[in-house]
Each structure stands twice: as structure tokens, then as C-alpha cells.
Amino acid sequence: MICPVCQTENPKGARFCMNCGSSLPLICGNCGNENPNEARFCIYCGKPLVGQSVGLPQTGSIQKNAEITADDDANVEVLDRNDHSSVRDLTSYMPGELTNKLQRARETQTMKGDRRVVTILFCDVKSSTLLAGQLDPEEWAEIMNRVFERLIAPVYKYEGTVARLMGDAILAFFGAPIAHEDDPQRAVLAGLEIVTNLHQLGPEIQKQYGIDINIRVGINTGLVVVGDIGSDLRMEYTAMGDAVNLAARMEQTAKPGTVQISEEVYRLVAPLFDFEDLGGIEVRGKAQPVHVYRVIQPKSIQARWRGIEGLKAPMVGREEEIQNLMMAMVEVRLGKGQIICMSGEAGIGKSRLIDEARKEWLSGAPTLKRRSPTWMQTRSLSFSTNRPYGMFQLLIREICGVSDTETAEKIREKIRHECSAINIPDGNCQRISKTIEVFLGVDSSENAQSLEGESFKRELFDAMLILCRHWASQSPLVMVFDDLHWADPASVGLLIHLFQLVEDSQILFLCAFRPERDSLVWQISTTAERDYPHRYQKMVIRALSDGDSETLVKRLLENYELPNKLRKRILEKTEGNPFFVEEVIRSLIQSELLERQIIGGDGNQQVVWNVK
Ligand SMILES: Nc1ncnc2c1ncn2[C@@H]1O[C@H](COP(=O)(O)OP(=O)(O)OP(=O)(O)O)[C@@H](O)[C@H]1O
Ligand SMILES: [Mg+2]
């Protein structure tokens, strides 16, 4: 804060100059306008000035609704963290685990200057400047505190970082300093939760203060240059104009109460959500309209984003592994339950192998003696590693056919229906139903039980044992637990408890995971090996051979033979990891170095790939 009289630089928040005692101007933290000292609201933008710190906005800071144009790319400046907001201490909103992770990142990394692709989320409380004028500043500050709480919680839940708090808006990053492979998905999930949270808060605020609040969320993925993590664990960053600007544009053009994303984000999360295609919008600095989408909801079964759109290679290699899986099923049919622990690095092909086994197992025509196995599959999610029983909740929802949009009553009905089929005395069925209702959070009784209590745990473990035994008595049962390296501790305990079924039921536990050192998954494999060695099989999925990788490249390109040099280069770069093979080919296609063409006329068409 520079004193207009003596030019002395004063500390942030000073109301009077420390050198000459002159009163310092009151600058709006939202728009930068200079206000009379008695002003409670900015005379230019209407933003409350009470409770904000005073000081000149630093050069380079983002003004809300003031776009950074693509031209600013050349004019890279670290944005300041002296944001003005009624919410001060971000750390108070942070889950402990995230605080620790950020502290660690802060201590161990100097990120300054790191170019990172991050997913950028902007959200803004709709018409708040107008609304603010109808209220006392204290009331408005109280509302905004409640609003911010609901905006920030989802960002932290999915391990995003708040980069900026503006008057009534936030800017968050997903991908720095903690990077996840699914950051775009996390950003969209956070955006949807922000909208839901505000939707729930809206009526409370309306009732109490008689005003409507709403929110718009915009998301884009792109390059920013990140700085250090501040002492308040806020992420410093340098805007690379375009990417941040486009995220802001997504937000500004979104309908209130919705999440709008750019084409870039859409490409990364397309199989995971339902969307409305909104067509193109004009963006300053871009010659062509930018394609945008409104996110409606997560798809009920969230597929993994893998493969190249429009190109899927038939399975390559893995004959021995498939043979082993087939043999395990023979054992299961003989009443010898099995546990298979399948490990392998990310992208090596565990899930694909399971998928192929499923096709093989289910394809044989059932006979009276040989019924097709029942297939039940679930997985742990990277952003739910602390949610108790997360993967079992997904499993039960799937088995009962429960979707997110159903009422609690409908869900209870479905649970009761599923449980009524079990061949045990009626009272026990009701007890199991009740336990599952609590488990899925739709219990109608007044005193909601905690999922973490010991007595509930006993009920749940018993109920799951009875349910799985029942399912396995109907036909051989395959239970797949994928991505177990992210399993939460409660799920690990329950899965280990269920392993006892291998002694007397036709059940196959197929557990897939990455060999991550710090993961709880090792408890699963070591217990299985120690307690059920006669039922246990370890399967390590290794890199594809050079020959198989070569076949994979060829099959992805619809049997087209690439020039030798390029083929060799791809094999070298991808080291037998099929996911990497797909990614390299995808990036060649995206950068137009590889181009698909169809040549030949009617009836004699042929695919060729042009290599540039
Ligand atoms: N043997 C194979 N033949 C052809 N394609 C394969 C093969 N193995 C894997 N793929 C393809 O490679 C991609 C990555 O495989 P997959 O998703 O199964 O890996 P993963 O081991 O499950 O990885 P993650 O640990 O990340 O879940 C998928 O698109 C899959 O279809
Ligand atoms: Mg997988």
C-alpha cells in the first residue's frame, strides 16, 4: 500500500501511513476502485468493503470478470495471494490428510516455474454484487462465509488447491501441487458438488435473509506455470493467459446452477458423465468458437477412460494368464473357492484381462449342470481412499440396481427385495435389510448409526457373509475387486473377512491392484497367502513382449504396418505397457502426425495411415 502523500510503502491492511500518518485510501479488493474512507460498499462495483484488508491490488492479479487474453502469455506474472475475501483461513476447511500432504509438498518441492497441465475450476456466486447492496455488510459477510464453506469443501475433498479467493468467487486447481491421474474427473465432481451444496443452502438463505443466491461453475484444462505453495497452503501460480482465461469464460457463460466445461475437459471425462452439448461460444482471442458442454451428472457405472476413441485392438497375448483364470473357475465349480491376487503396474492390462476372462466365462452356453457364473464387480476410487467401505457401497448399489437419483424409499424397497430372496428365517432377512439400509445411508430410523462403530461393523460383516454365501449358492460367483491399491481400511477388513467363504462356497475372489508400497492392499494378499494357501494364486502381470507390443500397434491401426523407424521408436518408448502404446498413438493422431485415410472405391475400401 503506497501512501499517496509521501510515497512510503505501508504494510498490507494499513489504514494510515506509518511514515506521515496520512489516511490511506480504501481500495476495493474486487475491482481495485479507490473509495472514500467512510464507504462500506465499493462505489463502483457494490462489493462490501467491511472486513476486507486494504491495499492496492497488485499488478497481475486477476480481476473478476476481467479476462486475461491470449496476448498475456508473453506477459507472465506471478499472481499475488493478497486476495480479499471474508474467508481468511483456508486451512480451517482442509481435511487433516490434505493439510499434511500439502505441507509435505511445501517442504519438499520448490515448484516455482514448473509448467503443469492442471484442471482449472472457476466458480462465482451469481449476481452477488447486486445482492450485497440489499444487506448489512455483516450479514453479507456471514452469508459469504457459509457459501465459501460449501464451495471450498468439495475442492479439498477431491484434493484440489485453492489458488485464489476473490470477492465472491474462487479459482481452484486440480493437478498441482498434488497431481492425480484423474484430476479432470475430480474437478468435475467437485463442480457438481458445489452446485448441489449451493442448491441446498439456497432455501436456507432465502428464508433467513429473503435473497436468492446461485452459483456458476466453469472448468478448463490447460497449462499454467505454478509457483510455490504459500504459508496458508494456497497455491501460487502464473497464469499462462489462455487456459485460465478460458476457465473464467466457461464460468461467465454458464447458466446459473450449472457446471460448464470446455472441449478439452470433455475429451478427458467423456465416458464418466452425462452431458448436454451446448455447441460453440465466442471467446476473446480465439478465431473459432469454443465447443462447450454442460455436465448433467456422473454416469451410474463409471467406466475408466482408456483406449483411443474409435480404435480398439483385439486382445494381444496373455494366453497363459487367461488359461490360469479358466482353470480357477474349474476349481470353483468343484466347490473349491479361489482367491486370485493380480498385480501389475498402471496400464499393464489387469482390467482388460479381467474383462476378457469375463467374456470367456460368460460366453459358454449354460447347461443344466453348468450354470454361467454370476459376475459382481467393484473397484476402489482414487478419491475415496478414506471413505469407509467405499468399494462395498458401490458393489451393493450395483447389485440392488440403485441409482443416484432415486429416493430413499425406492432404494429401501430395492434392498428389501434383494434380501427377501435369501433362504433364511424372516426376522434375519429384515435384520440384514436394515443393516444394508444403514450401510447405504437410507435408513429411515431417527438415530442414524455410525458406519464406524464396532457393533455396526459386526452386523455388516455378518450380513455380507450371509449375502455372499447366498449368491454363491445360486450359481458360481465371481467377485472382482479392481484398483485395490486405493482401498479404504474398512473395505480391506471386510474383504479379508469374506475370504473364509472359499472353504465352503463356489466363489472366486479376483483382486487386482498396482504394487504400491504404501498401500493397504498387501494386507489382503499376505492374509490370503497365509490363511488360505490351498486356495490362493498370485498372478503378476508383466510387460508385453516386443512381439506382442508390435502386434498391439498393428491391431490398433487396423492392421496397418507403420514404417520401421516409427514402429521401433514406439516400442522403445512404451516398454511393453499397452496403455502407453495407446497414449503414444493417441498423441500422434492428435498432433496430426498420424492421419487415418480411407482409400479405394465402393467395395474395395482400405484404411491407410499417413505418417508425417
Ligand atoms: N493384452 C492387451 N491387448 C490389447 N490391449 C490391451 C491389452 N492389455 C491392455 N490393453 C489396453 O491397454 C489399456 C490399459 O489397460 P488396463 O486398463 O487394463 O490397465 P490396468 O493394468 O488395469 O491399469 P490401471 O492400474 O491403471 O487400472 C486399455 O485400453 C486396454 O484395453
Ligand atoms: Mg485397471
Coordinates of C-alpha atoms in Angstrom, one line a residue, residues 113 188 228 245 283 287 313 364 393 397 453 496 510 515 552 562 608:
G113 CA 8.5 -22.1 -12.6
V188 CA -15.9 -32.0 -12.5
D228 CA 5.4 -22.2 -4.5
N245 CA -8.9 -17.2 -19.2
V283 CA -14.1 -16.4 -26.8
A287 CA -10.7 -17.2 -34.0
A313 CA -7.4 -53.6 -30.5
G364 CA -20.1 -70.7 -22.8
Q393 CA -21.1 -49.5 -1.1
R397 CA -25.7 -50.3 -5.1
G453 CA -19.0 -48.2 15.3
I496 CA -10.5 -60.3 4.3
L510 CA -10.4 -61.7 -8.1
P515 CA 2.1 -53.0 -6.4
L552 CA -0.8 -54.3 -30.5
L562 CA 3.9 -48.4 -39.7
V608 CA -4.2 -46.4 -44.6

